[in-house]
CSV table of C-alpha atoms in Angstrom, one decimal:
chain,number,residue,atom,x,y,z
G,1,MET,CA,36.9,-46.8,66.1
G,2,LEU,CA,35.6,-48.2,62.7
G,3,LEU,CA,33.4,-45.1,62.2
G,4,LYS,CA,36.3,-42.8,62.9
G,5,ALA,CA,38.6,-44.6,60.4
G,6,LEU,CA,35.8,-44.5,57.8
G,7,PHE,CA,35.4,-40.8,58.4
G,8,VAL,CA,39.1,-40.1,58.0
G,9,LEU,CA,39.1,-42.2,54.8
G,10,LEU,CA,36.2,-40.3,53.4
G,11,LEU,CA,37.7,-37.0,54.4
G,12,GLY,CA,41.0,-37.9,52.8
G,13,LEU,CA,39.2,-38.9,49.5
G,14,SER,CA,37.2,-35.7,49.5
G,15,VAL,CA,40.3,-33.5,50.0
G,16,GLN,CA,42.1,-35.4,47.2
G,17,PHE,CA,39.1,-35.0,44.9
G,18,VAL,CA,38.8,-31.2,45.6
G,19,PHE,CA,42.6,-30.7,45.2
G,20,LYS,CA,42.6,-32.6,41.8
G,21,THR,CA,39.6,-30.7,40.6
G,22,LEU,CA,41.2,-27.3,41.5
G,23,LEU,CA,44.4,-28.4,39.6
G,24,MET,CA,42.4,-29.6,36.6
G,25,MET,CA,40.7,-26.2,36.5
G,26,ASP,CA,44.2,-24.5,36.5
G,27,ILE,CA,43.3,-22.3,39.4
G,28,ASN,CA,47.0,-22.1,40.2
G,29,LYS,CA,48.0,-20.6,36.9
G,30,ARG,CA,48.6,-17.1,35.7
G,31,VAL,CA,49.2,-16.2,32.1
G,32,TYR,CA,51.4,-13.3,30.8
G,33,ASN,CA,51.0,-11.9,27.3
G,34,HIS,CA,53.8,-12.8,24.8
G,35,ARG,CA,53.4,-11.9,21.2
G,36,PRO,CA,56.5,-12.6,19.1
G,37,GLY,CA,54.7,-11.3,16.0
G,38,GLU,CA,51.7,-9.3,14.8
G,39,CYS,CA,48.3,-10.7,15.6
G,40,ARG,CA,45.2,-9.9,13.4
G,41,LYS,CA,41.7,-11.2,13.2
G,42,VAL,CA,40.8,-13.3,10.2
G,43,GLU,CA,37.3,-12.7,9.0
G,44,GLY,CA,35.5,-15.8,7.6
G,45,PRO,CA,32.3,-16.5,5.7
G,46,LYS,CA,29.0,-16.7,7.7
G,47,ASP,CA,27.8,-20.3,8.3
G,48,GLU,CA,24.3,-21.1,7.1
G,49,GLU,CA,21.5,-21.6,9.8
G,50,GLY,CA,21.6,-25.2,11.0
G,51,PHE,CA,25.1,-25.8,9.7
G,52,TYR,CA,27.7,-25.5,12.5
G,53,PRO,CA,31.0,-26.9,11.4
G,54,HIS,CA,33.7,-28.0,13.9
G,55,GLY,CA,36.6,-30.3,13.0
G,56,LEU,CA,37.9,-30.2,9.4
G,57,SER,CA,40.1,-32.4,7.2
G,58,HIS,CA,40.7,-33.0,3.5
G,59,TRP,CA,41.8,-35.7,1.1
G,60,VAL,CA,43.2,-35.2,-2.4
G,61,MET,CA,41.6,-37.8,-4.7
G,62,ASN,CA,43.3,-39.5,-7.7
G,63,ASP,CA,41.8,-37.0,-10.2
G,64,GLY,CA,43.1,-34.0,-8.1
G,65,THR,CA,39.7,-33.2,-6.6
G,66,ILE,CA,40.0,-31.9,-3.0
G,67,ARG,CA,37.5,-33.6,-0.8
G,68,LEU,CA,36.5,-31.9,2.5
G,69,PHE,CA,35.4,-33.8,5.6
G,70,VAL,CA,33.5,-31.7,8.2
G,71,VAL,CA,32.2,-32.5,11.7
G,72,VAL,CA,28.8,-30.7,11.9
G,73,HIS,CA,26.6,-30.1,14.9
G,74,SER,CA,23.1,-28.8,15.2
G,75,LYS,CA,21.2,-26.8,17.8
G,76,THR,CA,19.4,-30.0,18.8
G,77,PHE,CA,22.8,-31.7,19.4
G,78,LYS,CA,22.6,-34.0,16.4
G,79,HIS,CA,26.0,-34.9,15.0
G,80,SER,CA,27.2,-35.9,11.5
G,81,VAL,CA,30.1,-35.8,9.1
G,82,VAL,CA,29.5,-33.9,5.9
G,83,ILE,CA,31.6,-34.7,2.9
G,84,LEU,CA,32.0,-32.0,0.3
G,85,ASP,CA,34.0,-31.8,-3.0
G,86,TYR,CA,35.7,-28.5,-3.9
G,87,ASP,CA,34.9,-27.2,-7.4
G,88,ASP,CA,38.0,-25.2,-8.3
G,89,ARG,CA,36.5,-23.8,-11.5
G,90,LYS,CA,33.4,-22.4,-9.8
G,91,GLN,CA,35.1,-22.0,-6.4
G,92,HIS,CA,32.3,-23.6,-4.4
G,93,LEU,CA,31.7,-26.8,-2.5
G,94,ASN,CA,29.4,-29.6,-3.8
G,95,HIS,CA,27.7,-31.8,-1.2
G,96,VAL,CA,28.7,-35.5,-1.7
G,97,LYS,CA,27.0,-37.1,1.3
G,98,THR,CA,26.2,-36.8,5.0
G,99,ILE,CA,27.2,-39.7,7.4
G,100,ARG,CA,25.5,-40.3,10.7
G,101,ASP,CA,26.5,-43.1,13.1
G,102,ASP,CA,25.8,-44.1,16.7
G,103,THR,CA,29.5,-44.0,17.4
G,104,PHE,CA,29.6,-40.2,16.7
G,105,ILE,CA,28.7,-39.5,20.3
G,106,ARG,CA,30.2,-36.0,20.6
G,107,PRO,CA,32.5,-35.6,17.7
G,108,ASN,CA,35.2,-32.9,17.9
G,109,ASP,CA,37.9,-33.4,15.3
G,110,ILE,CA,38.4,-35.5,12.1
G,111,VAL,CA,41.3,-36.8,10.0
G,112,ALA,CA,40.6,-38.1,6.5
G,113,THR,CA,42.4,-41.4,5.7
G,114,GLY,CA,40.9,-42.1,2.2
G,115,GLU,CA,38.2,-40.9,-0.2
G,116,ASN,CA,35.4,-42.2,2.2
G,117,SER,CA,37.3,-43.1,5.4
G,118,PHE,CA,38.3,-41.1,8.4
G,119,LEU,CA,39.4,-41.1,12.0
G,120,LEU,CA,37.1,-39.2,14.4
G,121,SER,CA,37.5,-38.0,18.0
G,122,ASN,CA,34.8,-37.9,20.6
G,123,ASP,CA,35.6,-35.4,23.4
G,124,GLY,CA,33.0,-36.9,25.7
G,125,GLY,CA,29.6,-38.5,25.8
G,126,ALA,CA,27.3,-36.1,27.6
G,127,GLN,CA,24.6,-34.4,25.5
G,128,THR,CA,23.7,-31.6,28.0
G,129,GLU,CA,25.6,-28.9,29.8
G,130,LEU,CA,24.8,-30.5,33.1
G,131,GLY,CA,26.0,-33.9,31.9
G,132,ASN,CA,29.1,-32.3,30.5
G,133,MET,CA,29.8,-30.7,33.9
G,134,TRP,CA,29.4,-34.1,35.6
G,135,GLU,CA,31.9,-35.6,33.2
G,136,VAL,CA,34.4,-32.9,34.0
G,137,ILE,CA,33.9,-33.2,37.8
G,138,SER,CA,33.7,-37.0,38.0
G,139,GLY,CA,36.5,-37.7,35.4
G,140,PHE,CA,34.3,-40.4,33.8
G,141,TYR,CA,34.2,-39.6,30.1
G,142,ARG,CA,32.6,-41.6,27.3
G,143,GLY,CA,34.8,-40.2,24.6
G,144,GLY,CA,37.5,-41.7,22.5
G,145,ILE,CA,38.6,-42.5,18.9
G,146,VAL,CA,36.4,-44.0,16.1
G,147,TYR,CA,37.5,-45.2,12.6
G,148,PHE,CA,35.0,-45.1,9.8
G,149,ASP,CA,36.1,-47.3,6.9
G,150,GLY,CA,33.6,-46.0,4.4
G,151,ASN,CA,30.9,-48.5,5.4
G,152,LYS,CA,31.0,-49.0,9.1
G,153,SER,CA,32.6,-47.6,12.3
G,154,HIS,CA,35.2,-49.3,14.6
G,155,TYR,CA,36.0,-48.2,18.2
G,156,LEU,CA,39.7,-47.7,18.6
G,157,MET,CA,39.6,-46.0,22.0
G,158,GLU,CA,36.8,-45.7,24.6
G,159,ASN,CA,36.2,-43.8,27.9
G,160,HIS,CA,38.8,-41.1,27.2
G,161,VAL,CA,38.8,-37.5,26.3
G,162,ALA,CA,40.0,-37.1,22.7
G,163,ASN,CA,40.0,-33.6,21.5
G,164,GLY,CA,42.2,-32.6,18.5
G,165,ILE,CA,43.7,-35.4,16.4
G,166,SER,CA,46.2,-35.3,13.6
G,167,LEU,CA,48.2,-37.9,11.6
G,168,SER,CA,51.9,-37.6,10.8
G,169,ARG,CA,52.9,-36.9,7.2
G,170,ASP,CA,53.5,-40.6,6.6
G,171,GLY,CA,50.2,-41.5,8.0
G,172,ASN,CA,51.6,-44.0,10.6
G,173,THR,CA,51.4,-41.9,13.8
G,174,LEU,CA,48.3,-40.4,15.4
G,175,PHE,CA,48.5,-37.5,17.8
G,176,VAL,CA,45.6,-37.1,20.2
G,177,SER,CA,45.0,-34.2,22.6
G,178,HIS,CA,43.8,-35.5,26.0
G,179,ILE,CA,42.8,-32.0,26.9
G,180,ASN,CA,41.5,-32.8,30.4
G,181,GLN,CA,44.9,-34.3,31.3
G,182,GLU,CA,46.9,-31.6,29.5
G,183,THR,CA,48.8,-34.3,27.5
G,184,ILE,CA,49.2,-35.3,23.9
G,185,GLY,CA,49.0,-39.1,23.3
G,186,VAL,CA,51.2,-40.5,20.6
G,187,TYR,CA,49.9,-43.7,18.9
G,188,SER,CA,51.0,-45.9,16.1
G,189,TRP,CA,48.2,-46.3,13.5
G,190,ASN,CA,47.9,-49.3,11.1
G,191,GLN,CA,45.0,-48.6,8.8
G,192,GLU,CA,45.1,-52.1,7.2
G,193,LYS,CA,44.8,-53.9,10.5
G,194,ILE,CA,42.7,-51.1,12.0
G,195,SER,CA,45.0,-51.0,15.0
G,196,LEU,CA,45.9,-48.2,17.4
G,197,LYS,CA,48.8,-48.7,19.9
G,198,LYS,CA,50.1,-46.1,22.4
G,199,ILE,CA,53.8,-45.1,21.9
G,200,SER,CA,54.3,-42.3,24.4
G,201,GLU,CA,52.7,-39.3,26.0
G,202,ILE,CA,53.7,-35.7,26.1
G,203,GLU,CA,53.0,-33.5,29.1
G,204,THR,CA,52.2,-30.1,27.9
G,205,LEU,CA,51.0,-28.3,31.1
G,206,THR,CA,48.3,-26.7,29.0
G,207,GLY,CA,45.1,-27.9,27.3
G,208,CYS,CA,45.9,-28.4,23.7
G,209,ASP,CA,43.1,-28.2,21.2
G,210,ASN,CA,43.6,-28.9,17.5
G,211,PHE,CA,46.8,-29.7,15.6
G,212,TYR,CA,48.5,-28.9,12.3
G,213,ILE,CA,51.6,-30.8,11.0
G,214,ASP,CA,53.7,-28.6,8.7
G,215,LYS,CA,55.9,-29.8,5.8
G,216,ASP,CA,58.9,-30.0,8.1
G,217,ASN,CA,56.9,-32.3,10.5
G,218,HIS,CA,56.7,-29.6,13.2
G,219,MET,CA,53.4,-29.8,15.1
G,220,TRP,CA,51.5,-26.6,15.7
G,221,THR,CA,48.7,-26.5,18.2
G,222,GLY,CA,46.4,-23.9,19.8
G,223,CYS,CA,46.0,-24.4,23.6
G,224,HIS,CA,43.9,-23.3,26.5
G,225,PRO,CA,46.3,-22.8,29.5
G,226,VAL,CA,43.6,-21.9,32.1
G,227,THR,CA,40.6,-24.3,32.0
G,228,LYS,CA,38.4,-22.4,34.4
G,229,ASP,CA,38.5,-19.2,32.3
G,230,VAL,CA,37.7,-21.2,29.1
G,231,LEU,CA,34.7,-22.8,30.8
G,232,ALA,CA,33.5,-19.3,32.0
G,233,HIS,CA,33.8,-18.0,28.4
G,234,PHE,CA,31.9,-20.9,27.0
G,235,GLY,CA,29.2,-20.4,29.6
G,236,ASN,CA,28.6,-16.8,28.5
G,237,ARG,CA,30.2,-16.0,25.1
G,238,SER,CA,28.4,-12.7,24.8
G,239,ASP,CA,30.2,-11.2,27.9
G,240,PRO,CA,33.5,-9.7,26.6
G,241,SER,CA,34.9,-9.6,30.2
G,242,LEU,CA,34.9,-13.4,30.2
G,243,TYR,CA,37.6,-14.7,28.0
G,244,GLY,CA,40.0,-17.6,28.1
G,245,PRO,CA,43.7,-17.0,27.5
G,246,SER,CA,45.2,-19.0,24.6
G,247,GLN,CA,48.6,-20.2,23.5
G,248,VAL,CA,50.1,-21.4,20.2
G,249,LEU,CA,52.8,-24.0,20.6
G,250,ARG,CA,55.2,-25.5,18.1
G,251,ILE,CA,56.4,-28.9,19.0
G,252,THR,CA,59.4,-30.6,17.3
G,253,PHE,CA,59.9,-34.3,17.7
G,254,SER,CA,63.2,-36.2,17.8
G,255,LYS,CA,63.9,-38.7,15.0
G,256,GLY,CA,63.2,-41.6,17.4
């Protein structure tokens, strides 16, 4: 009797796990093309060998200099944040410094909060494709949010998936894409106290990536509605038949 009960329990847990995994992979979704305006490809400059930029942010310093903060990866999976100053006269970037820290586990996005400080998201902790697949299947992620104050780092959130991040125009609200849950977390951010507190959560029904807050405080975000197709594309980017559909959403918040 005990063995039978144990078998039923394990069977139920297995069915639940498989069902949740299938839903997470968006196997139940179908996407229809909708283009309200003209789409065109924007060509960009070629990145130097060994320089693979990811998340970007900027800070305007007191003298008007634009300082750029860049999350950079390497082929050997070494991560860093590179700080560059833009020379408007010569129209090129001058390297200021490169920051490496043990808390930059798998950095994805970055938000500058000062001339040398920033918030950084880790979208997981695995350093290999196999490890990444295990995190996706198991749901145990080692990602989160880190604050670097210019000298040292502080963990603000651990064991979560944090993909795109963005601060509100007043700098008091942090938006975090929990792409695996298809939600956007809304958090109050106090830089003086180095405090992050959850306010609410937005269910998006799509995997939102990075954000942009426009001058009217609308949030724009690029999203991946079908996870399984995105993973297939990432697994073989040279195959044009494997592509992940995408969406661009504009989100408007109430005054409250």
